XYZ file of C-alpha atoms in Angstrom:
319
model
C 9.841 -14.448 18.830
C 6.299 -15.973 17.776
C 7.785 -17.289 14.489
C 9.765 -19.680 16.611
C 7.020 -21.262 18.325
C 5.010 -21.544 15.280
C 7.206 -22.681 13.085
C 7.006 -19.785 10.501
C 10.459 -19.648 8.566
C 9.406 -15.023 9.263
C 7.533 -12.404 9.780
C 4.343 -12.704 8.428
C 3.056 -9.192 9.489
C 6.066 -7.064 9.637
C 4.672 -3.721 9.392
C 7.651 -2.725 6.299
C 6.701 -2.410 2.604
C 7.034 -5.635 1.013
C 6.413 -6.856 -2.307
C 6.806 -10.326 -1.805
C 2.665 -10.003 0.486
C 1.576 -7.664 -1.925
C -2.416 -9.571 -1.616
C -4.885 -9.398 -4.172
C -7.583 -7.662 -3.812
C -10.540 -5.735 -5.832
C -8.767 -1.791 -5.792
C -5.893 -3.688 -5.648
C -5.653 -5.614 -9.258
C -7.503 -2.173 -10.667
C -5.067 0.029 -9.720
C -1.455 -2.280 -10.813
C -3.193 -2.313 -13.807
C -4.137 0.843 -14.273
C -0.846 1.907 -14.300
C -0.170 -0.298 -16.800
C -2.051 1.613 -18.954
C -1.079 4.516 -18.551
C 2.393 3.962 -18.852
C 2.678 2.134 -22.267
C 0.129 5.674 -23.072
C 3.203 8.219 -21.871
C 0.605 10.872 -21.144
C -0.244 13.847 -17.851
C -0.243 12.320 -15.044
C -1.755 9.275 -12.446
C -2.855 9.105 -9.115
C -2.958 6.815 -6.962
C -5.280 7.952 -3.212
C -5.323 5.461 -0.198
C -5.452 5.613 3.837
C -2.764 4.960 5.081
C -1.963 2.056 5.270
C -3.180 0.750 2.775
C -0.525 -0.342 0.831
C -0.234 2.344 -1.106
C 4.113 1.934 -1.209
C 3.539 -1.979 -1.350
C 1.607 -1.191 -4.787
C 4.568 0.758 -5.996
C 7.477 -1.268 -4.745
C 6.104 -4.700 -5.900
C 4.407 -2.236 -9.862
C 8.771 -0.986 -9.904
C 9.579 -4.710 -9.176
C 7.823 -5.949 -12.024
C 9.562 -3.627 -14.430
C 12.520 -4.785 -13.424
C 13.199 -5.741 -17.010
C 11.240 -3.858 -18.426
C 12.915 -1.406 -21.400
C 11.208 1.959 -18.225
C 13.770 3.338 -16.685
C 12.196 4.092 -13.534
C 13.383 5.926 -10.132
C 11.155 7.149 -6.970
C 10.987 10.611 -5.082
C 9.662 9.814 -1.495
C 10.188 12.572 0.700
C 7.595 14.248 1.843
C 6.631 18.683 1.972
C 9.729 19.406 -0.121
C 10.002 22.733 -2.231
C 9.934 23.118 -5.976
C 13.919 23.336 -5.891
C 14.778 21.006 -3.676
C 12.204 18.758 -4.824
C 13.554 18.687 -8.917
C 17.201 17.814 -7.072
C 15.421 15.291 -5.455
C 14.147 13.908 -8.964
C 16.695 14.538 -10.599
C 19.181 12.683 -7.581
C 17.205 9.798 -8.107
C 18.131 9.363 -11.551
C 21.211 10.049 -11.003
C 22.608 12.458 -12.383
C 24.625 15.353 -9.828
C 22.952 18.616 -9.454
C 24.804 20.410 -6.980
C 25.363 23.495 -7.051
C 23.573 23.739 -10.449
C 19.898 26.877 -9.694
C 16.137 25.520 -10.745
C 16.712 26.358 -14.584
C 20.447 23.837 -14.748
C 18.505 21.119 -13.173
C 15.956 21.196 -14.827
C 17.391 21.549 -18.611
C 20.530 18.181 -17.304
C 16.239 16.477 -16.613
C 15.444 17.441 -20.063
C 18.877 15.655 -21.847
C 18.653 12.197 -20.011
C 15.202 11.960 -20.607
C 15.589 12.851 -24.384
C 18.391 10.279 -24.373
C 16.936 7.434 -22.586
C 14.148 8.559 -25.379
C 15.970 7.826 -28.611
C 17.735 5.044 -26.258
C 14.216 3.415 -27.043
C 13.435 3.165 -23.538
C 10.239 4.705 -21.528
C 10.906 6.854 -18.229
C 8.331 6.848 -15.742
C 8.631 8.858 -12.404
C 6.633 7.717 -9.152
C 6.053 10.865 -6.442
C 5.028 8.597 -3.188
C 3.491 10.861 -0.262
C 2.625 13.721 -2.467
C -0.154 14.956 -0.711
C 2.320 17.248 1.173
C 3.952 18.496 -2.020
C 3.935 21.977 -2.140
C 1.568 23.810 -4.863
C 4.740 25.453 -6.560
C 6.359 22.041 -6.279
C 3.540 20.240 -8.000
C 3.725 22.628 -10.856
C 7.350 22.590 -11.195
C 6.152 18.873 -11.661
C 3.860 19.548 -13.863
C 6.474 21.464 -15.872
C 7.989 17.780 -16.319
C 4.633 16.707 -17.653
C 4.867 18.896 -20.591
C 8.541 17.401 -21.609
C 8.122 16.984 -25.339
C 10.609 15.574 -28.120
C 8.806 15.000 -31.515
C 5.169 15.732 -30.651
C 5.558 12.538 -27.827
C 6.133 13.481 -24.068
C 9.202 11.959 -22.699
C 8.170 11.003 -18.731
C 5.534 10.129 -16.926
C 4.299 10.579 -13.141
C 2.575 9.138 -11.090
C 1.488 10.422 -7.595
C 1.117 8.300 -4.727
C -0.664 9.511 -1.218
C -3.159 9.844 0.888
C -6.525 11.641 -0.154
C -5.838 14.887 1.008
C -4.190 14.903 -2.591
C -6.937 14.973 -4.109
C -8.065 18.709 -2.177
C -5.230 19.863 -4.536
C -6.642 18.805 -7.549
C -10.338 21.019 -6.705
C -9.087 24.262 -5.584
C -8.661 26.852 -8.575
C -5.115 27.493 -8.776
C -4.533 23.977 -9.671
C -6.629 24.244 -13.029
C -3.938 24.236 -15.310
C -3.024 20.967 -13.712
C -5.257 19.574 -12.885
C -6.972 19.189 -16.610
C -3.052 17.313 -16.797
C -5.080 13.916 -14.403
C -5.094 11.599 -16.679
C -7.180 9.809 -13.764
C -7.895 8.775 -10.846
C -7.832 4.938 -9.006
C -7.751 4.777 -4.668
C -7.340 1.320 -2.783
C -10.171 1.003 -0.950
C -9.957 -0.927 3.166
C -10.806 -4.837 3.162
C -13.996 -5.963 3.827
C -14.863 -8.714 5.877
C -13.302 -12.755 3.182
C -10.834 -10.297 2.667
C -8.736 -10.039 5.859
C -9.861 -13.292 6.513
C -7.835 -14.365 3.025
C -4.994 -11.507 3.707
C -4.360 -12.894 7.119
C -4.471 -16.070 5.264
C -2.198 -15.350 2.430
C 0.438 -13.746 4.390
C 0.236 -16.903 7.471
C 1.071 -18.879 3.840
C 3.756 -17.029 2.530
C 5.904 -18.154 5.993
C 5.190 -21.648 5.942
C 2.363 -21.980 7.642
C 0.496 -25.455 8.101
C -2.909 -24.414 9.889
C -0.741 -23.644 13.475
C -1.988 -21.699 15.163
C -5.495 -22.096 14.124
C -7.700 -19.027 14.461
C -11.678 -18.964 14.800
C -13.834 -17.564 12.911
C -15.002 -15.227 15.484
C -11.578 -14.131 15.714
C -11.002 -13.178 12.266
C -14.317 -11.462 12.580
C -13.054 -9.526 16.033
C -9.936 -8.490 13.386
C -12.213 -6.938 11.166
C -14.028 -5.480 12.816
C -11.319 -3.427 14.948
C -8.853 -2.463 11.980
C -11.640 -1.008 9.577
C -10.257 -3.728 7.412
C -6.826 -1.921 7.121
C -4.279 -3.367 6.114
C -1.316 -2.124 8.663
C -3.815 -2.372 11.458
C -4.044 -6.289 10.723
C -0.502 -6.619 10.915
C -0.450 -4.732 13.712
C -3.272 -7.020 15.542
C -2.079 -10.023 14.099
C 1.739 -9.526 15.228
C 0.495 -8.771 19.259
C -2.148 -11.528 18.988
C 0.684 -13.967 18.150
C 2.593 -13.684 20.110
C 1.187 -12.429 23.320
C -1.994 -14.954 23.538
C -0.385 -17.422 21.197
C 2.680 -17.471 22.767
C 3.300 -16.689 26.372
C -0.744 -18.022 26.180
C 1.086 -20.715 25.017
C -2.056 -21.519 22.517
C -2.372 -22.995 19.144
C -6.361 -22.051 19.000
C -6.646 -18.343 19.000
C -10.306 -16.609 19.702
C -12.230 -13.626 19.950
C -11.701 -12.838 23.425
C -7.601 -13.016 22.169
C -8.455 -10.597 20.064
C -10.693 -8.571 22.233
C -7.102 -8.817 24.453
C -5.254 -7.607 22.417
C -7.579 -4.549 20.845
C -8.211 -4.342 24.246
C -4.983 -2.860 24.738
C -4.322 -0.643 22.002
C -7.497 1.433 23.056
C -5.054 1.386 25.986
C -1.581 2.711 24.414
C -3.792 4.633 22.913
C -3.120 3.214 19.497
C -5.742 1.703 18.264
C -7.001 3.785 15.183
C -9.894 6.066 16.302
C -12.743 4.487 13.502
C -11.910 1.138 15.313
C -11.751 2.521 18.382
C -15.484 4.284 18.202
C -16.414 0.503 17.607
C -15.143 -0.940 20.542
C -18.037 1.154 22.032
C -20.600 1.787 19.679
C -20.695 -2.657 20.098
C -20.306 -2.587 23.836
C -23.123 -3.453 25.965
C -23.883 0.232 28.512
C -20.528 0.293 28.741
C -17.886 3.461 27.811
C -14.972 2.631 27.782
C -15.415 -1.873 26.773
C -14.605 -4.178 24.527
C -17.838 -5.705 22.665
C -19.255 -8.973 24.496
C -17.867 -12.401 22.926
C -19.754 -13.834 19.732
C -21.572 -17.400 19.861
C -19.181 -20.194 18.578
C -21.020 -20.417 15.817
C -21.012 -16.867 14.716
C -18.671 -16.543 11.966
C -17.364 -20.404 11.298
C -17.269 -20.745 7.806
C -13.865 -17.416 8.062
C -11.891 -19.791 10.180
C -8.491 -19.889 9.433
C -6.621 -24.324 9.765
C -5.046 -26.510 8.329
C -6.276 -26.819 4.443
C -7.595 -29.877 4.352
C -5.893 -31.850 1.424
C -7.527 -33.395 -1.207
C -8.606 -37.435 -1.516
C -6.949 -38.687 -4.734
C -10.115 -39.585 -7.446
C -9.941 -43.528 -7.840
C -9.399 -44.874 -11.397
C -12.569 -45.582 -13.142
C -10.866 -48.535 -14.781
């Protein structure tokens, strides 16, 4: 809807993870390098964590897409709360292995045979478990058995576990010591800071043909950061509603802080605001419980403004 109003070629703030919109920032880049290193090492587990909405699934999807032309046989399982039997079957199905009606031991054997076949064909095996924070201890133990499979002193499969920070809490339990010893490293996706939030919004707009319409004031960008906590999914939700209701419906081509505050208040009224964001709104309000923060001076955060990129003047020839 608002895409045509602003002459954008698609929706820049969709919630569905899309590798096209992978935004580079320090913790994302660190995780990406770490994954590449771990796959090359091919042993043990690597754990990627982060708060909901920080881009874990987007990172994994982009990483998988980068492997399409490499000798890697990769599969992703993203079904939380599976028991050990169902998890192994899900892994087999992800590799298109038919294990219908087999018991767990037979399923493990079929997986091992498949892995050996691929390794002998000079391919590497990668298994990614998304939403891994919901797995039971028995399911994690089955993954450990997969990770321990070897041929000629070479491990067969590299496993990435991706999930919320709760996943790391499992690792410190005494019953998980054997599993924890096989974790070769962890990395965490952090929320964006203020400058990164501004760059993230601009990045997504430019991906869909933005040429400066709409503009956002620096104070508007600061408010988006303030009420989203720098969580990309919350930024997307706020910006989508901002462009739709305040922008298209309000027939505005310059969006300021007051527009963002109206969107933030709407989310709060609908009980859709992040808990920390709602608390920020309360703390920043002046003696008015539940009110949104007052509008900042016009000159505040001016360097964060989103406007049409200025074209550089061509250099004059010196001779």
